[in-house]
JSON list of C-alpha atoms in Angstrom, two decimals:
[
{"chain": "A", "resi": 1, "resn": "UNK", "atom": "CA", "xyz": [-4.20, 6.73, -1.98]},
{"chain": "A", "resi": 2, "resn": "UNK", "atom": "CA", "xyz": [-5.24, 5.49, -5.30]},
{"chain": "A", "resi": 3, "resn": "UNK", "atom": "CA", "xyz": [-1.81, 5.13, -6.46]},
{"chain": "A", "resi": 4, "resn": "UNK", "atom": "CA", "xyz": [-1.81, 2.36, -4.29]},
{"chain": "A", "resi": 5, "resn": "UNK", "atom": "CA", "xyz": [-3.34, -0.22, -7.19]},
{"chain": "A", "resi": 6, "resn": "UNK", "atom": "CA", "xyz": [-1.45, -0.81, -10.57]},
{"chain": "A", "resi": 7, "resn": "UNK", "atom": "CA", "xyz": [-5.00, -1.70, -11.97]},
{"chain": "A", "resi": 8, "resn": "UNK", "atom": "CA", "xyz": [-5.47, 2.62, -11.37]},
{"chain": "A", "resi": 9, "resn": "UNK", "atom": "CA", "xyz": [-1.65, 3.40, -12.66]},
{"chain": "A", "resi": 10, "resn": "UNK", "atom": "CA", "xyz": [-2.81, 1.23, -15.48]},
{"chain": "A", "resi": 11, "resn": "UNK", "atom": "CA", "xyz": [-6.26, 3.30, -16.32]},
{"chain": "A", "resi": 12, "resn": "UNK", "atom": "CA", "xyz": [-4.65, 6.55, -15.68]},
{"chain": "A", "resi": 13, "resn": "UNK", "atom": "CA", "xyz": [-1.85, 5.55, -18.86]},
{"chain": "A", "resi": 14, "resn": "UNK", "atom": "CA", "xyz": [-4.41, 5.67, -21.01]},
{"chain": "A", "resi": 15, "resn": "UNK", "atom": "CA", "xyz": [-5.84, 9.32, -20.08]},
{"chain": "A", "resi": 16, "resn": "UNK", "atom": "CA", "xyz": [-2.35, 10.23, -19.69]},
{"chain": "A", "resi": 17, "resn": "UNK", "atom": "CA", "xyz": [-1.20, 9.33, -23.31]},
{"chain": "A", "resi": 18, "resn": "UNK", "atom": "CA", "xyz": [-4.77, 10.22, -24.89]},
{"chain": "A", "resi": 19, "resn": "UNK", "atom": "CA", "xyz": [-4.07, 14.01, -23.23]},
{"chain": "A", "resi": 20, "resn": "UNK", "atom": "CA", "xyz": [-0.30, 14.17, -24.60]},
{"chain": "A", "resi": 21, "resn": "UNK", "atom": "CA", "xyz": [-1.68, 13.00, -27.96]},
{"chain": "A", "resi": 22, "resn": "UNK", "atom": "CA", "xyz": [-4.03, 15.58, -27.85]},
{"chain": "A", "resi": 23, "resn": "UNK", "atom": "CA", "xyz": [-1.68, 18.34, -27.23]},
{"chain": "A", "resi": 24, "resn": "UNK", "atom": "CA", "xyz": [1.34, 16.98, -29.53]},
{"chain": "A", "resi": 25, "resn": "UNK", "atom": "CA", "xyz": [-0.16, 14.84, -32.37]},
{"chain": "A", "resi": 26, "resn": "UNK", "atom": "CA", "xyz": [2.63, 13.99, -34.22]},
{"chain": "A", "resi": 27, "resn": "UNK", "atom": "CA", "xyz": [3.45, 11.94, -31.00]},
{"chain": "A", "resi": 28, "resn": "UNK", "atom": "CA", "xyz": [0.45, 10.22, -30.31]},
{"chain": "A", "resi": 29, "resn": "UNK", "atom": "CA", "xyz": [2.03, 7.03, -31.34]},
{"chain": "A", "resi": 30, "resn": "UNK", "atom": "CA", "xyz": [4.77, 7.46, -29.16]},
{"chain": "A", "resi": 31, "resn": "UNK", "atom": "CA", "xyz": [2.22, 8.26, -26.14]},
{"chain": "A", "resi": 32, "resn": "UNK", "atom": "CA", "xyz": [0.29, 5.00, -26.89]},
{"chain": "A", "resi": 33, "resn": "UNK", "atom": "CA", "xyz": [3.09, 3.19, -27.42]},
{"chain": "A", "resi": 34, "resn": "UNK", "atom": "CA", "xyz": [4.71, 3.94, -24.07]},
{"chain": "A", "resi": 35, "resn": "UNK", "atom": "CA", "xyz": [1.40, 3.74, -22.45]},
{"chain": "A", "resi": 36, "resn": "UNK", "atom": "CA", "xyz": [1.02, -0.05, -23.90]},
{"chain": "A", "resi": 37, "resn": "UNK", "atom": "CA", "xyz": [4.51, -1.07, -22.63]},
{"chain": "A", "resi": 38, "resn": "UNK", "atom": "CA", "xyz": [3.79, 0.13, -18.78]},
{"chain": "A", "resi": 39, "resn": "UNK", "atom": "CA", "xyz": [0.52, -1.31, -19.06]},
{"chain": "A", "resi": 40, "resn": "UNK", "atom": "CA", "xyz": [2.13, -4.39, -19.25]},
{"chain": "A", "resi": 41, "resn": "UNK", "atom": "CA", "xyz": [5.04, -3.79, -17.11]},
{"chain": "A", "resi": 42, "resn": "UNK", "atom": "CA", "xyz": [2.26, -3.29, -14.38]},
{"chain": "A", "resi": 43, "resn": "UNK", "atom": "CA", "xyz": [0.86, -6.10, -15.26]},
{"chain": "A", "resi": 44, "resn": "UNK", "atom": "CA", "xyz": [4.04, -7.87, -14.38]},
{"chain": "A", "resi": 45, "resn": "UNK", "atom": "CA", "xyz": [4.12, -6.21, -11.39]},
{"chain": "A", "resi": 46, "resn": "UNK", "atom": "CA", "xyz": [0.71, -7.64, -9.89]},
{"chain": "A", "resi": 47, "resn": "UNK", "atom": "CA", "xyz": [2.28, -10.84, -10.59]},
{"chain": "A", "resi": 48, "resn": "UNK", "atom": "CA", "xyz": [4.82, -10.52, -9.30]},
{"chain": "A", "resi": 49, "resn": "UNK", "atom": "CA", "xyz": [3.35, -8.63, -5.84]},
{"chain": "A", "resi": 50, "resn": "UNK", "atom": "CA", "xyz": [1.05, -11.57, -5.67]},
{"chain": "A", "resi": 51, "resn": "UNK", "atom": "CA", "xyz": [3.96, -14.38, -5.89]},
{"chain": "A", "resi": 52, "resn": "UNK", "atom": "CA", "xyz": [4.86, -12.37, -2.47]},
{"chain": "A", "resi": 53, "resn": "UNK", "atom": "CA", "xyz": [1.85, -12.24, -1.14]},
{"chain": "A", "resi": 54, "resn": "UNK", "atom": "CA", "xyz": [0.53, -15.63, -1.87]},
{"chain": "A", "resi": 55, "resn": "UNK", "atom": "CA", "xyz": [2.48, -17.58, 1.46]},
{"chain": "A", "resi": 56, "resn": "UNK", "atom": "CA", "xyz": [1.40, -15.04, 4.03]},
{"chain": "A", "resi": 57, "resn": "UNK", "atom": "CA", "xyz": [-2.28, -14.85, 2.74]},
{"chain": "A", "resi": 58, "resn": "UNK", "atom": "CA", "xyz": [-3.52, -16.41, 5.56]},
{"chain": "A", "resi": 59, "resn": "UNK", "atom": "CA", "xyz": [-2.02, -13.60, 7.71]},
{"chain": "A", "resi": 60, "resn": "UNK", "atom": "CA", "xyz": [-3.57, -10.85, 9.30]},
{"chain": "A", "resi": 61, "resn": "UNK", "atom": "CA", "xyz": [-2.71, -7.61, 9.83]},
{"chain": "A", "resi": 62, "resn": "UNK", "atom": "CA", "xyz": [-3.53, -3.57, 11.32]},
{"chain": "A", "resi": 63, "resn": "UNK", "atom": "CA", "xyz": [-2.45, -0.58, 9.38]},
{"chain": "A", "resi": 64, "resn": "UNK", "atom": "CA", "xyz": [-1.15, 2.84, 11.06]},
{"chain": "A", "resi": 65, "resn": "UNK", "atom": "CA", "xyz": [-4.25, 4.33, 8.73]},
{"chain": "A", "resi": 66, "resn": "UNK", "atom": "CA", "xyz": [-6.87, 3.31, 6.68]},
{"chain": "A", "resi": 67, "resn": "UNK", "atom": "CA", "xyz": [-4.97, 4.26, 3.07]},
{"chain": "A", "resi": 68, "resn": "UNK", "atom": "CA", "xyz": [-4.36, 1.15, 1.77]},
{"chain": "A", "resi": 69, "resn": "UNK", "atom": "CA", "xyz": [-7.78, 0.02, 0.64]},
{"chain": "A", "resi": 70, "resn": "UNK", "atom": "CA", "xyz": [-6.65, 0.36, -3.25]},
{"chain": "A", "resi": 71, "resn": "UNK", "atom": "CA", "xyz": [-3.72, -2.33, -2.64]},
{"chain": "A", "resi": 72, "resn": "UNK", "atom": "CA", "xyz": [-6.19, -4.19, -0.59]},
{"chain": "A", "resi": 73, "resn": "UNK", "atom": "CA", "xyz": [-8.56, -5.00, -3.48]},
{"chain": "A", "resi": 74, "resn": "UNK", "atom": "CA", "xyz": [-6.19, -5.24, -6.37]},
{"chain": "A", "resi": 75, "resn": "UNK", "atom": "CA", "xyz": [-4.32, -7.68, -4.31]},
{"chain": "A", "resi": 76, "resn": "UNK", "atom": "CA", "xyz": [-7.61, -9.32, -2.50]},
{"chain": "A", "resi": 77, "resn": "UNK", "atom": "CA", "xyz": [-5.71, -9.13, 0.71]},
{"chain": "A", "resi": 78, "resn": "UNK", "atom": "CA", "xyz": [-7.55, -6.88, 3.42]},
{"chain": "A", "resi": 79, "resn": "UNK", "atom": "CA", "xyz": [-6.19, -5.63, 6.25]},
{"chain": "A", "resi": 80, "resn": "UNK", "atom": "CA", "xyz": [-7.58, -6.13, 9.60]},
{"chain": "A", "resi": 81, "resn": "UNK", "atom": "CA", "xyz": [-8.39, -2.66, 10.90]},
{"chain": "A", "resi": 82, "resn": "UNK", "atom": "CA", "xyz": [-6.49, 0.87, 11.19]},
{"chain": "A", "resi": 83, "resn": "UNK", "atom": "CA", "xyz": [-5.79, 2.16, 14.28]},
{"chain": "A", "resi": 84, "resn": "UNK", "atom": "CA", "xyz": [-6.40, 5.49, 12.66]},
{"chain": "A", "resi": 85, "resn": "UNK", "atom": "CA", "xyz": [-8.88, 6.17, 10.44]},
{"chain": "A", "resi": 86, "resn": "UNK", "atom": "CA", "xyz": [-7.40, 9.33, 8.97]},
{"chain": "A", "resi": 87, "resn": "UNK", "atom": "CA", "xyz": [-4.09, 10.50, 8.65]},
{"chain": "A", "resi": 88, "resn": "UNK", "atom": "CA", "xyz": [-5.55, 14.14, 9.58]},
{"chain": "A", "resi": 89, "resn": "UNK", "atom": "CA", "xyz": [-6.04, 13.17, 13.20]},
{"chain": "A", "resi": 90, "resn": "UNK", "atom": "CA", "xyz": [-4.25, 10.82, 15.97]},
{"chain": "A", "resi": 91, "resn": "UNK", "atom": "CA", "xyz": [-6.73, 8.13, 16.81]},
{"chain": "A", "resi": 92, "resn": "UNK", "atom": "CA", "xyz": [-8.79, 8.99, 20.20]},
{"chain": "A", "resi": 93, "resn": "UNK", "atom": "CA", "xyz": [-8.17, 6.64, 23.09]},
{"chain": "A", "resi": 94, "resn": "UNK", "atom": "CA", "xyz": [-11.50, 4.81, 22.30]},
{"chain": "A", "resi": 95, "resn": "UNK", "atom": "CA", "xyz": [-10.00, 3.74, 19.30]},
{"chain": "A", "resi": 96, "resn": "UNK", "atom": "CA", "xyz": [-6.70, 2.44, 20.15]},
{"chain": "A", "resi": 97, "resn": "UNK", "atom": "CA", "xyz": [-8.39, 0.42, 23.01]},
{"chain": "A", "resi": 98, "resn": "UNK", "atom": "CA", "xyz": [-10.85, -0.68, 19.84]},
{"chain": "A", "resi": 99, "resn": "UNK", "atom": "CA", "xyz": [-7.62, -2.20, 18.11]},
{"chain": "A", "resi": 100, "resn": "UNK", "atom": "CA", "xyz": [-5.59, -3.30, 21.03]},
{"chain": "A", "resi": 101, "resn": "UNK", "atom": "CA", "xyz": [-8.68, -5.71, 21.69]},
{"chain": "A", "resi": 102, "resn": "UNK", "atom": "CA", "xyz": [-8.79, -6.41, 17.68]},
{"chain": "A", "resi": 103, "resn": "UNK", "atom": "CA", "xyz": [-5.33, -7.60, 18.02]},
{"chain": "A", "resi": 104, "resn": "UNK", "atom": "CA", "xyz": [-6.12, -9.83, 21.17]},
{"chain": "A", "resi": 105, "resn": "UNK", "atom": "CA", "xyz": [-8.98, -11.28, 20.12]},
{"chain": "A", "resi": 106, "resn": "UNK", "atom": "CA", "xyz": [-8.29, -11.96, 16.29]},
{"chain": "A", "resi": 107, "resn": "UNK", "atom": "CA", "xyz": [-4.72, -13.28, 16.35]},
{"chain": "A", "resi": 108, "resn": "UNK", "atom": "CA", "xyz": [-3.34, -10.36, 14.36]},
{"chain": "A", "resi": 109, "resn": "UNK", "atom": "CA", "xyz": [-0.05, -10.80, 13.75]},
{"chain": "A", "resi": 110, "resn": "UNK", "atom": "CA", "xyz": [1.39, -7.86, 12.11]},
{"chain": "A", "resi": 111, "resn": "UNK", "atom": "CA", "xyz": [0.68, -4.26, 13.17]},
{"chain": "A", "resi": 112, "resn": "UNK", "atom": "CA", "xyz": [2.18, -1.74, 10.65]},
{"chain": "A", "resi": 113, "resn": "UNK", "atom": "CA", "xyz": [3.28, 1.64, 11.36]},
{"chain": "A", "resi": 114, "resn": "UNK", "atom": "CA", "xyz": [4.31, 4.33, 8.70]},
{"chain": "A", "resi": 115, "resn": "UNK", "atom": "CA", "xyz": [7.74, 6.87, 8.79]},
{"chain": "A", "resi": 116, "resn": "UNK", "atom": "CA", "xyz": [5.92, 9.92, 9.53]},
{"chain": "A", "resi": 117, "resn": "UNK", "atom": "CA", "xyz": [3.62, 9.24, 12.47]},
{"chain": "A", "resi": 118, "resn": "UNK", "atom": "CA", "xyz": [4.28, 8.52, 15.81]},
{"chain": "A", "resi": 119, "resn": "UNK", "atom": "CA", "xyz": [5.79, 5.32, 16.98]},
{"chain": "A", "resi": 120, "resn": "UNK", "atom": "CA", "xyz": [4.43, 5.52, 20.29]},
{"chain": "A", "resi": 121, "resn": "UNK", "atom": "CA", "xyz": [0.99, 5.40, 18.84]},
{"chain": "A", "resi": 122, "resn": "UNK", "atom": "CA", "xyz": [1.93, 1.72, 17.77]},
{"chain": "A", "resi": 123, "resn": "UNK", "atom": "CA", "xyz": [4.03, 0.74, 20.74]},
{"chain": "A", "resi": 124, "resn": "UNK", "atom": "CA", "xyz": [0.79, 1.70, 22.55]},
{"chain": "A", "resi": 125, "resn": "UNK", "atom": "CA", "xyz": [-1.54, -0.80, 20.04]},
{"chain": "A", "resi": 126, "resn": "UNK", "atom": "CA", "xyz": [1.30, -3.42, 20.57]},
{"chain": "A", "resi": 127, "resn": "UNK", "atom": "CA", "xyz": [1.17, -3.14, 24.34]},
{"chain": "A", "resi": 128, "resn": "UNK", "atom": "CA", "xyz": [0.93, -7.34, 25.99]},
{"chain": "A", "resi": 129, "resn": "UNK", "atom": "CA", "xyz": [0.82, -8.05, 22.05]},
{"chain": "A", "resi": 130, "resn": "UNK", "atom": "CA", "xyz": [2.71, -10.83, 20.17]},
{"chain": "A", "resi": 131, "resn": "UNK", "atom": "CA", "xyz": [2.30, -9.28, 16.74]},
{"chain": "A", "resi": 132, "resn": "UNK", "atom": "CA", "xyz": [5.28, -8.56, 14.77]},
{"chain": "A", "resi": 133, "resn": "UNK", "atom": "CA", "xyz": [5.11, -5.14, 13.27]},
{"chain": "A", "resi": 134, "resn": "UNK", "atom": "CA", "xyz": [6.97, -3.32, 10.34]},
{"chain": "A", "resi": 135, "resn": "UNK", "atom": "CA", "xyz": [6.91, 0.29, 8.77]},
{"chain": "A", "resi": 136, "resn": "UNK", "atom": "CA", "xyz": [5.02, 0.76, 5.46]},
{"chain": "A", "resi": 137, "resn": "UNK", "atom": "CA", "xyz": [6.17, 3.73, 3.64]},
{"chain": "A", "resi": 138, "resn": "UNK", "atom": "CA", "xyz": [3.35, 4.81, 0.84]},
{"chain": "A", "resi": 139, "resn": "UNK", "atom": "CA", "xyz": [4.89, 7.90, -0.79]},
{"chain": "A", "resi": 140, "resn": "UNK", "atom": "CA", "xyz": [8.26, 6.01, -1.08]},
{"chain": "A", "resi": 141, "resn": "UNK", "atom": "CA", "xyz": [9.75, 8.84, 0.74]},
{"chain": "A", "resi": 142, "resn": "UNK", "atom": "CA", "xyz": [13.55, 6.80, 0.89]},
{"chain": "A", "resi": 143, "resn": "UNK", "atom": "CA", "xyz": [13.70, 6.12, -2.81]},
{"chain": "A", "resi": 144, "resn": "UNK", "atom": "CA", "xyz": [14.98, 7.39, -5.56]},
{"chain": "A", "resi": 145, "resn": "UNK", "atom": "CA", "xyz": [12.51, 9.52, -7.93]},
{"chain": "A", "resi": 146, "resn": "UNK", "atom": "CA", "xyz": [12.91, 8.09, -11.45]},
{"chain": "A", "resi": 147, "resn": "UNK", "atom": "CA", "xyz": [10.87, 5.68, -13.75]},
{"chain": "A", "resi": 148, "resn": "UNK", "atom": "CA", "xyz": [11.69, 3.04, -11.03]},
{"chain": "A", "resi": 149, "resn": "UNK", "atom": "CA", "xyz": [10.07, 4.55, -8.46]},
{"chain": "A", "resi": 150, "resn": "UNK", "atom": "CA", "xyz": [6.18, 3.63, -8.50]},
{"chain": "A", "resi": 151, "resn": "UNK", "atom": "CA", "xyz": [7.06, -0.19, -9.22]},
{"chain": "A", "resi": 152, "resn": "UNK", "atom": "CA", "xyz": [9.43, -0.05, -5.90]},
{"chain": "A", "resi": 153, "resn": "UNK", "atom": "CA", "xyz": [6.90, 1.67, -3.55]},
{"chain": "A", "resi": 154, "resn": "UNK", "atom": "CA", "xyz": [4.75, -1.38, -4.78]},
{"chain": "A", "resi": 155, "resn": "UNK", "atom": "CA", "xyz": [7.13, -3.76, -3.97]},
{"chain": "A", "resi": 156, "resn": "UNK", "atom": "CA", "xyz": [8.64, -2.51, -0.91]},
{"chain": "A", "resi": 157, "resn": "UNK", "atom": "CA", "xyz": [4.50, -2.42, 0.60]},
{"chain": "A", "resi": 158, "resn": "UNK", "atom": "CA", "xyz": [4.67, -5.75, -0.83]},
{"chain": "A", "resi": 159, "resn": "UNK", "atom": "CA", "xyz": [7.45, -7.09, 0.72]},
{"chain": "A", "resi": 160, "resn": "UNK", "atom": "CA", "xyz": [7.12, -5.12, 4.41]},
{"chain": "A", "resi": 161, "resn": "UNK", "atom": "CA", "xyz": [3.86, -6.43, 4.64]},
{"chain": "A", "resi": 162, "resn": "UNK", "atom": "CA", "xyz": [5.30, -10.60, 3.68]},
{"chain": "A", "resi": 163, "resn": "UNK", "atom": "CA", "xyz": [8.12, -9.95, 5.87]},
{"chain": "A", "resi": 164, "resn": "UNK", "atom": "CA", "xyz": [5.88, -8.81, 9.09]},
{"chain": "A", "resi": 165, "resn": "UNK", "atom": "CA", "xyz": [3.35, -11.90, 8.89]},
{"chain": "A", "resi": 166, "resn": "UNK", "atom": "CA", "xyz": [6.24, -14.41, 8.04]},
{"chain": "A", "resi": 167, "resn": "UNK", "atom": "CA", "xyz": [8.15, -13.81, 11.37]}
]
């Protein structure tokens, strides 16, 4: 899930454009060019993802799986704990009683789910719980593809997650 941080969209621009220049040439400016004006509409983008972030920091929350690590760091806001630690396999039993008691005992108060795993998993985690939760979508699976779409799935985690520890 290294899509997940702008600072990695931002690297992979320039191997992007330095690979386009090297098979069309008489583009290469073009390439850079574009490459430079992303850079720093990403840029843009972390500030503005951190402007959302920056009330609910003090929040803390549980992810449906442990993907999110890249957004994590770029945005210095870790998550709690996953209930699943792979999105290969549904979390044993041991580990769902692991982060029911991490929700207890730690005050989390947003548990996230995604679209394509189970809900019951999460109504399970959430059982006696007073957490809110809210359903991150990491492939952007509702949205329009298009040059828009990488800056929305950034702002939509963005925004899910800031909505779930504000209520």
């Amino acid at each position: 899930h290294a899509w997940l941080s702008p600072a990695n969209a931002a690297t992979w621009l320039n191997v992007i454009a330095a690979e386009l220049s090297a098979a069309d040439p008489d583009n290469a400016g073009t390439y850079f060019a574009n490459a430079a004006a992303a850079r720093g509409d990403l840029e843009a983008l972390m500030d503005e993802v951190n402007a959302v972030l920056d009330p609910v920091r003090d929040g803390r929350f549980v992810v449906f799986h442990d993907a999110y690590q890249y957004f994590e760091t770029v945005f210095d806001f870790p998550a709690s704990g996953a209930i699943s630690l792979s999105d290969a396999t549904d979390p044993s039993p041991a580990r769902i009683a692991e982060i029911q008691a991490r929700v207890a005992e730690e005050g989390i108060d947003c548990v996230l789910a995604e679209p394509q795993f189970s809900p019951g998993i999460v109504r399970t985690v959430m059982d006696g719980a007073e957490a809110s939760t809210a359903v991150l979508d990491p492939l952007g699976s509702n949205l329009e593809p298009g040059p828009d779409l990488y800056p929305q799935i950034i702002r939509d985690l963005a925004s899910t997650l800031a909505g779930c520890l504000a209520e």
